[in-house]
């Protein structure tokens, strides 16, 4: 069972950087034990112009029969084959997929400690699998790989070249060519090799749903053959396939809303269904904030109380924001934010645009001084009222960014949500929720005390009686007072 991965190099990027990505040195031949045999990694060619890594899997047929619990004998899809005489040692299948994930686990995850900028780069890749079982033929191979950006060559293998009248076998010689990240390419193979084989050499448990969604992240939710892929990968266990399809649909909807499945509008408690609008309020807030930052011409932005990094993620998509700093008191939230942003997978320039660090907004911090703008989105209502003056001085008196955006719930709007019990705040951690008058009174005092002007922007539907669900104050530093200072 054999697979090769090749790339070509340039004067700026030698092809041998493939060795860094795979975590396997081109000058060495290495062997790795698997549950069904031995996987060998070697480099038939390794120069600055062209580099090829080969994975050779030697399957032990006795171990295969003893360990396998798949369809047929030894995990083969053809029960008529004898226990020790089958295609498993020669044809790419779930055996090769598992070897890929074990031998190239770091590469599949997009990790490279020695050269952290490499995993995020797209490479000119050529992948060849000499013998790939394809139930559905070459047409299905193309339907599975072409939507992912591959140029596909799938040549059917004749049953016997001496007897062409016998026709083609169910095997193809596969060549994939395209410019992709190596981690994406490996995840495509990990899922689609067993899908094309339509068999697995091990029992498919509920944990396989998580494996499928991890490997399919970023491409499976929108794949035109999603249903077939899911069904075959999970060995047609319909309960698991249905569970996977439901989760993929959630992923698709989350991506279309530029959010995450686990993300909950932090203006509303998760146990209360209050947002019936097509566009979630959290997304409307982020859009309003980004519009205000663009209008102010800000390029260096602080996200104070950044939480899980949703706003930082949105700001990263706009190149005009050259430096984005996320600050939160919770290390757990910052860890989640770091995973969300995938900084280790981004190029060096992209990663340099973002900083995440722990800090309390009720203490002055020299690291926050000198920025164009600061955002406190749904933050102040989580502070005890006696602590607001300390936060006010730390942001407006010490850090003094040119523009400050503050959003907070408008408690008057709560009556428009029938499912929100009377007298309840929108989130269990809210220490208060202000009326529009109370918010204007506080913001006007802040502006006067620290040399800012302030104006107000509604976020969400602006009800003529109770106002918008979210109120946003836009503070601009008074240029005259700043020159005097």
CSV table of C-alpha atoms in Angstrom, one decimal, residues 56-380:
chain,number,residue,atom,x,y,z
A,56,UNK,CA,4.6,2.7,2.4
A,57,UNK,CA,2.3,0.6,4.6
A,58,UNK,CA,3.2,-3.1,5.0
A,59,UNK,CA,0.1,-4.9,6.2
A,60,UNK,CA,0.4,-8.0,8.3
A,61,UNK,CA,-2.5,-10.1,7.1
A,62,UNK,CA,-2.5,-12.3,10.2
A,63,UNK,CA,-2.8,-9.2,12.5
A,64,UNK,CA,-5.4,-7.8,10.2
A,65,UNK,CA,-7.7,-10.8,10.7
A,66,UNK,CA,-7.1,-11.0,14.4
A,67,UNK,CA,-7.8,-7.4,15.1
A,68,UNK,CA,-10.4,-6.4,12.5
A,69,UNK,CA,-14.1,-6.2,13.2
A,70,UNK,CA,-15.1,-4.7,9.9
A,71,UNK,CA,-17.3,-5.9,7.1
A,72,UNK,CA,-16.3,-9.2,5.7
A,73,UNK,CA,-13.1,-11.1,6.7
A,74,UNK,CA,-10.2,-8.9,7.6
A,75,UNK,CA,-12.1,-5.7,7.0
A,76,UNK,CA,-12.4,-6.3,3.3
A,77,UNK,CA,-15.7,-5.3,1.7
A,78,UNK,CA,-15.8,-8.6,-0.2
A,79,UNK,CA,-16.8,-11.5,2.1
A,80,UNK,CA,-16.0,-14.0,-0.7
A,81,UNK,CA,-12.2,-13.3,-0.3
A,82,UNK,CA,-10.3,-15.7,1.9
A,83,UNK,CA,-9.0,-14.5,5.3
A,84,UNK,CA,-5.4,-14.2,4.2
A,85,UNK,CA,-5.8,-13.5,0.5
A,86,UNK,CA,-7.3,-10.1,-0.2
A,87,UNK,CA,-6.6,-6.7,-1.4
A,88,UNK,CA,-6.0,-5.1,1.9
A,89,UNK,CA,-2.1,-5.1,1.8
A,90,UNK,CA,-2.1,-3.4,-1.6
A,91,UNK,CA,-5.1,-1.1,-2.1
A,92,UNK,CA,-5.5,2.2,-0.3
A,93,UNK,CA,-8.2,2.0,2.4
A,94,UNK,CA,-9.0,2.9,6.0
A,95,UNK,CA,-5.7,1.2,6.9
A,96,UNK,CA,-3.8,3.8,5.0
A,97,UNK,CA,-6.0,6.6,6.3
A,98,UNK,CA,-5.2,5.6,9.9
A,99,UNK,CA,-1.5,5.3,9.1
A,100,UNK,CA,-1.6,8.8,7.6
A,101,UNK,CA,-3.2,10.2,10.8
A,102,UNK,CA,-0.7,8.4,13.0
A,103,UNK,CA,2.5,9.0,11.2
A,104,UNK,CA,1.7,12.6,10.0
A,105,UNK,CA,-0.5,13.7,13.0
A,106,UNK,CA,1.2,17.0,13.5
A,107,UNK,CA,1.1,17.8,9.8
A,108,UNK,CA,-2.6,17.0,9.7
A,109,UNK,CA,-3.3,19.3,12.6
A,110,UNK,CA,-1.3,22.1,10.9
A,111,UNK,CA,1.4,22.2,13.6
A,112,UNK,CA,5.1,22.9,13.0
A,113,UNK,CA,7.0,24.2,16.0
A,114,UNK,CA,10.2,24.6,14.1
A,115,UNK,CA,8.6,26.7,11.3
A,116,UNK,CA,5.3,27.9,12.6
A,117,UNK,CA,4.6,30.0,9.5
A,118,UNK,CA,4.7,27.0,7.1
A,119,UNK,CA,1.4,25.2,7.9
A,120,UNK,CA,-0.7,28.2,6.8
A,121,UNK,CA,1.0,28.4,3.4
A,122,UNK,CA,-0.5,26.9,0.3
A,123,UNK,CA,1.9,24.6,-1.6
A,124,UNK,CA,1.8,23.2,-5.1
A,125,UNK,CA,1.1,19.6,-4.2
A,126,UNK,CA,0.9,16.4,-6.2
A,127,UNK,CA,-0.4,13.3,-4.5
A,128,UNK,CA,-0.4,9.9,-6.1
A,129,UNK,CA,-2.1,6.7,-5.0
A,130,UNK,CA,-1.3,3.8,-7.4
A,131,UNK,CA,-4.1,1.5,-6.3
A,132,UNK,CA,-7.3,3.1,-4.9
A,133,UNK,CA,-10.5,1.1,-4.6
A,134,UNK,CA,-13.3,3.2,-5.9
A,135,UNK,CA,-16.9,2.0,-5.5
A,136,UNK,CA,-18.5,4.3,-7.9
A,137,UNK,CA,-15.6,4.5,-10.4
A,138,UNK,CA,-13.5,7.4,-11.6
A,139,UNK,CA,-16.6,9.7,-11.9
A,140,UNK,CA,-17.2,9.4,-8.1
A,141,UNK,CA,-13.5,10.1,-7.4
A,142,UNK,CA,-13.8,13.3,-9.4
A,143,UNK,CA,-17.0,14.3,-7.7
A,144,UNK,CA,-15.4,13.9,-4.3
A,145,UNK,CA,-12.0,15.6,-4.9
A,146,UNK,CA,-12.7,18.3,-7.5
A,147,UNK,CA,-15.0,20.5,-5.3
A,148,UNK,CA,-12.0,20.7,-2.9
A,149,UNK,CA,-9.8,22.4,-5.4
A,150,UNK,CA,-8.0,19.4,-6.8
A,151,UNK,CA,-7.2,18.7,-10.5
A,152,UNK,CA,-8.1,14.9,-10.6
A,153,UNK,CA,-6.7,12.1,-12.7
A,154,UNK,CA,-8.4,8.9,-12.0
A,155,UNK,CA,-7.3,6.1,-14.4
A,156,UNK,CA,-9.3,2.9,-14.1
A,157,UNK,CA,-7.1,-0.2,-13.6
A,158,UNK,CA,-7.9,-3.1,-16.0
A,159,UNK,CA,-8.8,-6.4,-14.4
A,160,UNK,CA,-6.2,-8.0,-16.7
A,161,UNK,CA,-4.3,-6.1,-19.4
A,162,UNK,CA,-4.0,-9.4,-21.3
A,163,UNK,CA,-7.8,-9.7,-21.5
A,164,UNK,CA,-9.2,-6.2,-22.1
A,165,UNK,CA,-12.7,-7.7,-22.8
A,166,UNK,CA,-12.9,-8.4,-19.1
A,167,UNK,CA,-13.2,-4.6,-18.5
A,168,UNK,CA,-12.0,-2.5,-15.7
A,169,UNK,CA,-11.6,-3.4,-12.0
A,170,UNK,CA,-13.0,-1.2,-9.2
A,171,UNK,CA,-9.5,0.2,-8.7
A,172,UNK,CA,-8.1,3.5,-10.1
A,173,UNK,CA,-4.7,5.1,-10.2
A,174,UNK,CA,-5.3,8.5,-8.5
A,175,UNK,CA,-3.3,11.7,-9.1
A,176,UNK,CA,-4.3,14.9,-7.3
A,177,UNK,CA,-2.7,18.2,-8.2
A,178,UNK,CA,-3.4,21.6,-6.7
A,179,UNK,CA,-2.3,24.5,-4.5
A,180,UNK,CA,-3.5,23.7,-1.0
A,181,UNK,CA,-2.3,23.7,2.6
A,182,UNK,CA,-0.8,20.3,3.4
A,183,UNK,CA,-3.0,19.9,6.5
A,184,UNK,CA,-6.1,20.3,4.3
A,185,UNK,CA,-4.8,17.7,1.8
A,186,UNK,CA,-4.1,15.1,4.5
A,187,UNK,CA,-7.5,15.6,6.0
A,188,UNK,CA,-9.1,15.2,2.6
A,189,UNK,CA,-7.3,11.9,2.2
A,190,UNK,CA,-8.1,10.7,5.7
A,191,UNK,CA,-11.8,11.0,5.1
A,192,UNK,CA,-12.2,10.2,1.4
A,193,UNK,CA,-9.9,7.1,1.1
A,194,UNK,CA,-12.2,4.9,3.3
A,195,UNK,CA,-15.3,6.6,1.7
A,196,UNK,CA,-14.2,5.5,-1.8
A,197,UNK,CA,-13.3,2.0,-0.5
A,198,UNK,CA,-16.7,1.9,1.2
A,199,UNK,CA,-15.3,-0.2,4.0
A,200,UNK,CA,-13.5,0.1,7.3
A,201,UNK,CA,-11.2,-2.3,9.0
A,202,UNK,CA,-12.5,-1.4,12.5
A,203,UNK,CA,-15.8,-1.1,14.3
A,204,UNK,CA,-17.5,2.3,13.7
A,205,UNK,CA,-18.4,3.7,17.1
A,206,UNK,CA,-20.1,7.0,18.0
A,207,UNK,CA,-16.6,8.6,18.4
A,208,UNK,CA,-16.2,8.3,14.6
A,209,UNK,CA,-18.7,11.2,14.3
A,210,UNK,CA,-16.3,13.5,16.1
A,211,UNK,CA,-13.3,12.3,14.0
A,212,UNK,CA,-15.3,13.0,10.8
A,213,UNK,CA,-16.2,16.5,11.9
A,214,UNK,CA,-12.7,17.3,13.0
A,215,UNK,CA,-11.2,16.1,9.7
A,216,UNK,CA,-14.0,17.7,7.7
A,217,UNK,CA,-13.7,21.1,9.3
A,218,UNK,CA,-13.8,23.8,6.8
A,219,UNK,CA,-14.9,21.7,3.8
A,220,UNK,CA,-17.4,19.0,4.5
A,221,UNK,CA,-20.3,21.2,5.6
A,222,UNK,CA,-20.5,22.7,2.0
A,223,UNK,CA,-19.4,19.6,0.0
A,224,UNK,CA,-22.0,18.7,-2.7
A,225,UNK,CA,-21.5,15.0,-1.8
A,226,UNK,CA,-21.8,15.5,1.9
A,227,UNK,CA,-24.6,12.9,2.4
A,228,UNK,CA,-22.7,10.2,0.6
A,229,UNK,CA,-19.4,11.0,2.4
A,230,UNK,CA,-21.1,10.9,5.8
A,231,UNK,CA,-23.0,7.7,5.1
A,232,UNK,CA,-20.0,5.8,3.8
A,233,UNK,CA,-17.5,7.1,6.3
A,234,UNK,CA,-19.8,5.9,9.1
A,235,UNK,CA,-20.3,2.5,7.5
A,236,UNK,CA,-24.0,3.3,6.8
A,237,UNK,CA,-24.9,3.4,10.5
A,238,UNK,CA,-27.9,5.6,9.9
A,239,UNK,CA,-28.2,6.9,13.5
A,240,UNK,CA,-24.6,8.1,13.5
A,241,UNK,CA,-24.9,9.5,9.9
A,242,UNK,CA,-28.0,11.5,10.9
A,243,UNK,CA,-26.2,12.9,14.0
A,244,UNK,CA,-23.3,13.9,11.8
A,245,UNK,CA,-25.5,15.6,9.2
A,246,UNK,CA,-27.4,17.6,11.9
A,247,UNK,CA,-24.1,18.8,13.3
A,248,UNK,CA,-22.8,19.7,9.8
A,249,UNK,CA,-25.9,21.7,9.2
A,250,UNK,CA,-25.3,23.6,12.4
A,251,UNK,CA,-21.8,24.3,11.2
A,252,UNK,CA,-23.0,25.6,7.9
A,253,UNK,CA,-25.5,27.9,9.5
A,254,UNK,CA,-22.9,29.1,12.0
A,255,UNK,CA,-20.4,29.9,9.2
A,256,UNK,CA,-23.0,31.8,7.2
A,257,UNK,CA,-23.7,33.9,10.3
A,258,UNK,CA,-19.9,34.3,10.9
A,259,UNK,CA,-20.2,32.7,14.3
A,260,UNK,CA,-19.6,29.4,16.1
A,261,UNK,CA,-22.0,26.6,17.2
A,262,UNK,CA,-21.2,27.1,20.8
A,263,UNK,CA,-21.4,30.9,20.6
A,264,UNK,CA,-24.4,32.3,22.4
A,265,UNK,CA,-25.5,35.9,22.2
A,266,UNK,CA,-24.0,37.2,25.4
A,267,UNK,CA,-26.7,39.7,25.7
A,268,UNK,CA,-29.3,36.9,26.3
A,269,UNK,CA,-29.1,34.0,28.7
A,270,UNK,CA,-28.8,30.7,26.8
A,271,UNK,CA,-31.9,29.2,28.4
A,272,UNK,CA,-34.1,32.0,27.0
A,273,UNK,CA,-35.0,32.1,23.3
A,274,UNK,CA,-35.2,35.8,22.8
A,275,UNK,CA,-33.7,36.4,19.3
A,276,UNK,CA,-36.1,35.6,16.5
A,277,UNK,CA,-34.4,37.8,14.0
A,278,UNK,CA,-32.7,36.2,10.9
A,279,UNK,CA,-29.4,38.0,11.8
A,280,UNK,CA,-28.4,37.3,15.4
A,281,UNK,CA,-28.0,40.4,17.6
A,282,UNK,CA,-24.4,39.4,18.3
A,283,UNK,CA,-23.6,39.7,14.6
A,284,UNK,CA,-25.4,43.0,14.3
A,285,UNK,CA,-23.3,44.4,17.2
A,286,UNK,CA,-20.1,43.3,15.6
A,287,UNK,CA,-21.1,44.8,12.3
A,288,UNK,CA,-22.0,48.1,14.0
A,289,UNK,CA,-18.7,48.2,15.9
A,290,UNK,CA,-16.7,47.5,12.8
A,291,UNK,CA,-18.5,50.1,10.8
A,292,UNK,CA,-17.8,52.7,13.5
A,293,UNK,CA,-14.1,51.7,13.6
A,294,UNK,CA,-13.8,52.0,9.8
A,295,UNK,CA,-15.6,55.4,9.9
A,296,UNK,CA,-13.1,56.7,12.4
A,297,UNK,CA,-10.1,55.5,10.4
A,298,UNK,CA,-8.8,53.3,13.3
A,299,UNK,CA,-6.1,50.8,12.5
A,300,UNK,CA,-4.8,49.8,16.0
A,301,UNK,CA,-7.7,48.5,18.1
A,302,UNK,CA,-8.1,47.2,21.6
A,303,UNK,CA,-10.9,44.7,22.3
A,304,UNK,CA,-11.3,45.0,26.1
A,305,UNK,CA,-13.2,42.0,27.5
A,306,UNK,CA,-12.6,40.1,24.3
A,307,UNK,CA,-14.1,36.8,25.6
A,308,UNK,CA,-13.7,34.0,23.1
A,309,UNK,CA,-12.4,36.3,20.4
A,310,UNK,CA,-15.4,36.7,18.0
A,311,UNK,CA,-14.7,40.4,17.4
A,312,UNK,CA,-11.0,39.9,17.1
A,313,UNK,CA,-11.7,37.2,14.5
A,314,UNK,CA,-14.0,39.6,12.5
A,315,UNK,CA,-11.4,42.4,12.6
A,316,UNK,CA,-8.7,40.1,11.3
A,317,UNK,CA,-10.6,39.8,8.1
A,318,UNK,CA,-10.1,43.5,7.3
A,319,UNK,CA,-6.5,44.4,6.4
A,320,UNK,CA,-7.1,48.1,7.5
A,321,UNK,CA,-6.8,46.9,11.1
A,322,UNK,CA,-3.1,46.5,11.4
A,323,UNK,CA,-2.9,45.7,15.1
A,324,UNK,CA,-5.6,44.0,17.2
A,325,UNK,CA,-5.2,43.4,20.9
A,326,UNK,CA,-7.6,41.2,22.8
A,327,UNK,CA,-7.7,41.6,26.6
A,328,UNK,CA,-9.7,39.5,29.1
A,329,UNK,CA,-9.4,38.6,32.7
A,330,UNK,CA,-10.2,35.0,32.0
A,331,UNK,CA,-7.4,32.8,30.8
A,332,UNK,CA,-9.8,30.1,29.8
A,333,UNK,CA,-11.6,32.6,27.5
A,334,UNK,CA,-8.2,33.6,26.0
A,335,UNK,CA,-7.3,30.0,25.4
A,336,UNK,CA,-10.6,29.5,23.5
A,337,UNK,CA,-9.9,32.7,21.6
A,338,UNK,CA,-6.5,31.5,20.6
A,339,UNK,CA,-7.9,28.2,19.3
A,340,UNK,CA,-10.6,30.1,17.4
A,341,UNK,CA,-8.1,32.4,15.8
A,342,UNK,CA,-5.7,29.5,14.9
A,343,UNK,CA,-2.8,31.9,15.2
A,344,UNK,CA,-0.3,29.0,14.9
A,345,UNK,CA,-1.7,28.2,11.4
A,346,UNK,CA,-1.6,31.8,10.1
A,347,UNK,CA,1.4,33.3,8.3
A,348,UNK,CA,3.9,35.3,10.2
A,349,UNK,CA,2.4,38.7,9.1
A,350,UNK,CA,-1.1,37.7,10.0
A,351,UNK,CA,0.0,36.4,13.4
A,352,UNK,CA,1.9,39.6,14.2
A,353,UNK,CA,-1.3,41.6,13.8
A,354,UNK,CA,-2.9,39.9,16.9
A,355,UNK,CA,-2.0,39.9,20.6
A,356,UNK,CA,-3.9,38.3,23.4
A,357,UNK,CA,-3.1,38.9,27.0
A,358,UNK,CA,-4.7,38.7,30.4
A,359,UNK,CA,-5.7,41.9,32.2
A,360,UNK,CA,-8.3,43.4,34.4
A,361,UNK,CA,-10.1,46.5,33.2
A,362,UNK,CA,-10.4,48.0,36.6
A,363,UNK,CA,-6.6,48.5,36.8
A,364,UNK,CA,-4.4,50.8,34.8
A,365,UNK,CA,-2.2,49.0,32.3
A,366,UNK,CA,0.6,50.7,30.3
A,367,UNK,CA,0.2,48.1,27.6
A,368,UNK,CA,-3.1,49.7,26.6
A,369,UNK,CA,-1.7,53.2,26.0
A,370,UNK,CA,-1.4,54.6,22.5
A,371,UNK,CA,-4.1,52.9,20.5
A,372,UNK,CA,-6.5,54.4,18.0
A,373,UNK,CA,-9.6,52.8,19.4
A,374,UNK,CA,-10.9,50.6,22.2
A,375,UNK,CA,-14.1,48.5,22.3
A,376,UNK,CA,-16.1,47.4,25.3
A,377,UNK,CA,-18.7,45.3,23.8
A,378,UNK,CA,-21.3,43.9,26.4
A,379,UNK,CA,-18.7,44.4,29.1
A,380,UNK,CA,-19.8,47.1,31.6
